[in-house]
Amino acid sequence: MNSTEPTTSYDHSAGPPELQVPGEVGGRTAAFTLRPKFADSVDPGPLLGVAVRVATHFRIPLTFTATFKQVTGERWELVRVLCDQDDYLASVRAVRPQVAPAAAKVLEEQRAQMEPLFAVARERQAAYALAEVYRARNAAADAHRRMDAAEDEFSLFEVCEERAATVLSQLSGRPGPLPHSGPPVVRSTSYGRVLLLCPVGHLVQSVKAEDWSGSQLAARCADPAFTVTCHGQTGEPLPH
């Protein structure tokens, strides 16, 4: 429901509230639809605004949208005027200069009627902001859980943090990123190759499928104690 008198129990699932009033643009009958809005990226914010949709007729049906923002006090300032029709049309060029003054006049006349809609718009914007709060809280909780899990894993090695930090610094000084070492992952492709990957999926070796079966490398990969090492996106080639 697009109500002209929203209350605190307004059902936001019905869409943004709007106020529809009749009027004139340059002596021609027009329908004005006023809808509160907030600027998306404003610092400081939030900045209240109103989009005034103006439907009129001059040779052809014309529809404009005049957007205003609230500045000092209760003063409204025009942001822009857009038209649904092609700006090169003579009818659009003739009517456009009259749209902003007419929309500003209606906005001023309907100030009292718009106050309840502004309250609903603030509720709507607050809901969007709360969604960001929820996302940030969830991200913080996930990060906290990952930190706890990482600290628990680190404690299993029984190495003090100071010594581990020294080792990390030494490893980080090597060319390329930290190595990934562990049991290999073997994958067969649809183009007749067998890929030997490190534990995180970086390629260590590529072998023809017909050369893989019964090879020394296949036998080594079957050994649970066999490991491969990867220094970034590629691994150390292994002897067949």
Short mmCIF file of C-alpha atoms in Angstrom, two decimals:
data_model
loop_
_atom_site.label_atom_id
_atom_site.label_comp_id
_atom_site.label_asym_id
_atom_site.label_seq_id
_atom_site.Cartn_x
_atom_site.Cartn_y
_atom_site.Cartn_z
CA MET A 1 0.00 0.00 0.00
CA ASN A 2 1.33 3.45 -0.94
CA SER A 3 -0.36 5.46 1.76
CA THR A 4 -0.49 9.21 2.03
CA GLU A 5 -0.73 8.87 5.84
CA PRO A 6 1.73 6.14 6.94
CA THR A 7 1.86 5.19 10.60
CA THR A 8 4.39 3.47 12.83
CA SER A 9 2.80 0.19 11.77
CA TYR A 10 3.45 0.82 8.07
CA ASP A 11 4.10 -2.42 6.17
CA HIS A 12 7.40 -1.84 4.39
CA SER A 13 6.98 -4.97 2.29
CA ALA A 14 4.44 -2.97 0.27
CA GLY A 15 7.20 -0.70 -1.03
CA PRO A 16 8.22 2.89 -0.32
CA PRO A 17 5.42 5.26 0.75
CA GLU A 18 4.51 8.04 -1.62
CA LEU A 19 2.13 10.99 -1.84
CA GLN A 20 0.15 11.65 -5.01
CA VAL A 21 -1.36 15.09 -5.67
CA PRO A 22 -2.75 16.88 -8.75
CA GLY A 23 -1.26 20.10 -10.05
CA GLU A 24 -0.13 22.04 -13.10
CA VAL A 25 3.05 22.52 -15.14
CA GLY A 26 3.01 25.64 -17.28
CA GLY A 27 -0.77 25.73 -17.27
CA ARG A 28 -1.09 22.07 -18.23
CA THR A 29 -2.65 19.47 -15.93
CA ALA A 30 -0.09 17.27 -14.21
CA ALA A 31 0.08 14.50 -11.63
CA PHE A 32 2.78 14.78 -8.96
CA THR A 33 4.07 11.75 -7.04
CA LEU A 34 6.34 12.60 -4.10
CA ARG A 35 8.57 9.89 -2.64
CA PRO A 36 11.13 10.43 0.17
CA LYS A 37 14.62 9.04 -0.37
CA PHE A 38 18.08 9.15 1.17
CA ALA A 39 21.31 9.81 -0.66
CA ASP A 40 23.37 6.63 -1.04
CA SER A 41 26.83 8.06 -0.36
CA VAL A 42 26.93 11.31 1.55
CA ASP A 43 29.44 12.50 4.14
CA PRO A 44 28.15 13.48 6.58
CA GLY A 45 24.92 11.54 6.15
CA PRO A 46 22.24 10.48 5.93
CA LEU A 47 20.91 13.20 3.66
CA LEU A 48 17.15 13.31 3.21
CA GLY A 49 15.74 13.95 -0.23
CA VAL A 50 12.54 13.77 -2.24
CA ALA A 51 11.99 12.46 -5.75
CA VAL A 52 9.04 14.24 -7.40
CA ARG A 53 7.67 12.38 -10.42
CA VAL A 54 5.75 14.69 -12.74
CA ALA A 55 3.42 13.23 -15.37
CA THR A 56 1.92 15.69 -17.86
CA HIS A 57 1.01 16.03 -21.53
CA PHE A 58 2.38 18.40 -24.17
CA ARG A 59 1.70 17.03 -27.65
CA ILE A 60 2.75 13.65 -26.22
CA PRO A 61 2.66 12.16 -22.69
CA LEU A 62 5.72 13.29 -20.75
CA THR A 63 7.15 12.07 -17.45
CA PHE A 64 9.88 13.89 -15.51
CA THR A 65 11.55 13.20 -12.17
CA ALA A 66 12.85 16.15 -10.17
CA THR A 67 15.10 15.20 -7.27
CA PHE A 68 15.59 17.53 -4.30
CA LYS A 69 17.87 17.33 -1.28
CA GLN A 70 17.32 18.91 2.11
CA VAL A 71 19.91 21.53 2.98
CA THR A 72 20.11 24.00 5.89
CA GLY A 73 16.95 24.20 7.92
CA GLU A 74 13.94 23.03 5.97
CA ARG A 75 15.11 24.36 2.62
CA TRP A 76 15.07 22.06 -0.42
CA GLU A 77 17.66 22.29 -3.18
CA LEU A 78 17.21 20.89 -6.69
CA VAL A 79 19.67 18.13 -7.60
CA ARG A 80 18.59 17.21 -11.11
CA VAL A 81 15.65 16.82 -13.50
CA LEU A 82 15.43 13.70 -15.66
CA CYS A 83 12.92 12.80 -18.34
CA ASP A 84 11.73 9.34 -19.35
CA GLN A 85 11.49 10.50 -22.95
CA ASP A 86 14.30 11.48 -25.31
CA ASP A 87 15.81 14.85 -24.37
CA TYR A 88 16.04 15.77 -28.08
CA LEU A 89 12.27 15.87 -28.45
CA ALA A 90 10.87 19.39 -28.88
CA SER A 91 8.12 18.66 -26.34
CA VAL A 92 10.68 17.70 -23.71
CA ARG A 93 12.77 20.80 -24.35
CA ALA A 94 9.66 22.99 -24.11
CA VAL A 95 8.38 21.58 -20.82
CA ARG A 96 11.64 20.77 -18.94
CA PRO A 97 12.37 24.37 -17.73
CA GLN A 98 8.92 24.50 -16.08
CA VAL A 99 9.19 21.17 -14.22
CA ALA A 100 11.56 22.11 -11.40
CA PRO A 101 9.64 25.26 -10.27
CA ALA A 102 6.33 23.38 -10.37
CA ALA A 103 7.77 20.42 -8.43
CA ALA A 104 9.37 22.74 -5.84
CA LYS A 105 6.05 24.55 -5.36
CA VAL A 106 4.15 21.29 -4.78
CA LEU A 107 6.87 20.06 -2.40
CA GLU A 108 6.60 23.22 -0.33
CA GLU A 109 2.80 23.05 -0.27
CA GLN A 110 2.81 19.41 0.84
CA ARG A 111 5.48 19.78 3.55
CA ALA A 112 3.11 18.92 6.41
CA GLN A 113 1.65 15.93 4.54
CA MET A 114 5.16 14.63 3.81
CA GLU A 115 6.30 14.49 7.45
CA PRO A 116 4.74 11.06 8.14
CA LEU A 117 6.35 9.75 4.95
CA PHE A 118 9.73 11.06 6.07
CA ALA A 119 9.33 9.10 9.31
CA VAL A 120 8.65 5.92 7.34
CA ALA A 121 11.61 6.64 5.04
CA ARG A 122 13.87 6.99 8.08
CA GLU A 123 12.63 3.60 9.33
CA ARG A 124 13.40 2.07 5.95
CA GLN A 125 16.89 3.56 5.83
CA ALA A 126 17.54 2.46 9.41
CA ALA A 127 16.65 -1.11 8.39
CA TYR A 128 19.26 -0.98 5.61
CA ALA A 129 21.83 0.33 8.08
CA LEU A 130 20.94 -2.42 10.55
CA ALA A 131 21.54 -5.02 7.83
CA GLU A 132 25.09 -3.66 7.52
CA VAL A 133 25.47 -3.91 11.30
CA TYR A 134 24.36 -7.56 11.19
CA ARG A 135 26.83 -8.32 8.39
CA ALA A 136 29.65 -6.65 10.30
CA ARG A 137 28.76 -8.55 13.48
CA ASN A 138 28.69 -11.86 11.61
CA ALA A 139 32.04 -11.11 9.98
CA ALA A 140 33.53 -10.25 13.38
CA ALA A 141 32.14 -13.46 14.91
CA ASP A 142 33.53 -15.54 12.02
CA ALA A 143 36.92 -13.87 12.38
CA HIS A 144 36.88 -14.57 16.12
CA ARG A 145 36.07 -18.25 15.51
CA ARG A 146 38.87 -18.53 12.93
CA MET A 147 41.29 -16.91 15.37
CA ASP A 148 40.32 -19.36 18.13
CA ALA A 149 40.74 -22.32 15.77
CA ALA A 150 44.12 -21.05 14.54
CA GLU A 151 45.36 -20.49 18.10
CA ASP A 152 44.21 -23.98 19.09
CA GLU A 153 46.09 -25.50 16.15
CA PHE A 154 49.21 -23.46 16.94
CA SER A 155 49.20 -24.63 20.55
CA LEU A 156 49.36 -28.27 19.44
CA PHE A 157 52.96 -27.80 18.21
CA GLU A 158 54.19 -26.71 21.68
CA VAL A 159 56.42 -23.96 20.23
CA CYS A 160 56.43 -20.55 21.87
CA GLU A 161 55.02 -17.70 19.81
CA GLU A 162 58.27 -15.73 19.89
CA ARG A 163 60.22 -18.60 18.30
CA ALA A 164 57.50 -19.34 15.76
CA ALA A 165 57.44 -15.65 14.78
CA THR A 166 61.21 -15.77 14.18
CA VAL A 167 60.83 -18.85 11.99
CA LEU A 168 57.97 -17.21 10.10
CA SER A 169 60.15 -14.19 9.41
CA GLN A 170 62.91 -16.45 8.07
CA LEU A 171 60.48 -18.34 5.83
CA SER A 172 58.93 -15.11 4.59
CA GLY A 173 62.37 -13.92 3.53
CA ARG A 174 62.63 -16.70 0.94
CA PRO A 175 61.80 -15.87 -2.68
CA GLY A 176 58.11 -16.31 -3.31
CA PRO A 177 55.32 -17.08 -0.82
CA LEU A 178 55.44 -19.60 2.00
CA PRO A 179 55.63 -23.22 0.78
CA HIS A 180 52.70 -25.61 0.89
CA SER A 181 53.86 -29.08 1.85
CA GLY A 182 51.90 -32.27 2.44
CA PRO A 183 50.38 -35.37 0.86
CA PRO A 184 49.75 -34.91 -2.88
CA VAL A 185 46.35 -34.68 -4.53
CA VAL A 186 45.98 -36.70 -7.75
CA ARG A 187 43.46 -35.61 -10.38
CA SER A 188 42.66 -37.08 -13.81
CA THR A 189 41.65 -34.70 -16.60
CA SER A 190 39.37 -35.14 -19.59
CA TYR A 191 42.28 -34.43 -21.94
CA GLY A 192 44.36 -37.50 -21.00
CA ARG A 193 46.59 -36.09 -18.26
CA VAL A 194 47.09 -36.93 -14.60
CA LEU A 195 47.79 -33.90 -12.43
CA LEU A 196 49.79 -34.02 -9.23
CA LEU A 197 48.75 -31.13 -6.98
CA CYS A 198 49.99 -29.78 -3.67
CA PRO A 199 47.53 -29.83 -0.71
CA VAL A 200 46.12 -26.40 -1.67
CA GLY A 201 45.70 -27.27 -5.35
CA HIS A 202 48.82 -25.82 -7.03
CA LEU A 203 50.29 -27.89 -9.87
CA VAL A 204 53.40 -29.92 -9.04
CA GLN A 205 53.52 -32.24 -12.04
CA SER A 206 51.50 -33.20 -15.13
CA VAL A 207 51.87 -36.72 -16.55
CA LYS A 208 50.28 -38.44 -19.54
CA ALA A 209 47.59 -40.86 -18.42
CA GLU A 210 49.24 -43.75 -20.27
CA ASP A 211 52.55 -43.07 -18.49
CA TRP A 212 50.96 -42.79 -15.05
CA SER A 213 49.66 -46.32 -14.50
CA GLY A 214 52.40 -48.50 -13.01
CA SER A 215 54.93 -45.64 -12.90
CA GLN A 216 57.33 -45.06 -10.05
CA LEU A 217 55.63 -41.73 -9.35
CA ALA A 218 52.21 -43.41 -9.00
CA ALA A 219 53.71 -45.90 -6.57
CA ARG A 220 55.25 -43.10 -4.50
CA CYS A 221 51.94 -41.25 -4.36
CA ALA A 222 50.31 -44.38 -2.95
CA ASP A 223 52.68 -44.20 0.04
CA PRO A 224 50.92 -42.31 2.92
CA ALA A 225 54.26 -40.87 4.02
CA PHE A 226 55.03 -39.32 0.61
CA THR A 227 54.74 -35.52 0.45
CA VAL A 228 55.15 -32.79 -2.16
CA THR A 229 56.20 -29.16 -1.73
CA CYS A 230 54.86 -26.12 -3.58
CA HIS A 231 56.40 -22.63 -3.50
CA GLY A 232 53.42 -20.62 -4.70
CA GLN A 233 51.63 -21.46 -7.93
CA THR A 234 54.05 -24.21 -9.05
CA GLY A 235 55.80 -27.08 -7.33
CA GLU A 236 59.17 -28.76 -7.43
CA PRO A 237 59.33 -31.25 -10.36
CA LEU A 238 59.67 -34.84 -9.23
CA PRO A 239 61.72 -37.57 -10.88
CA HIS A 240 59.71 -40.32 -12.60
#
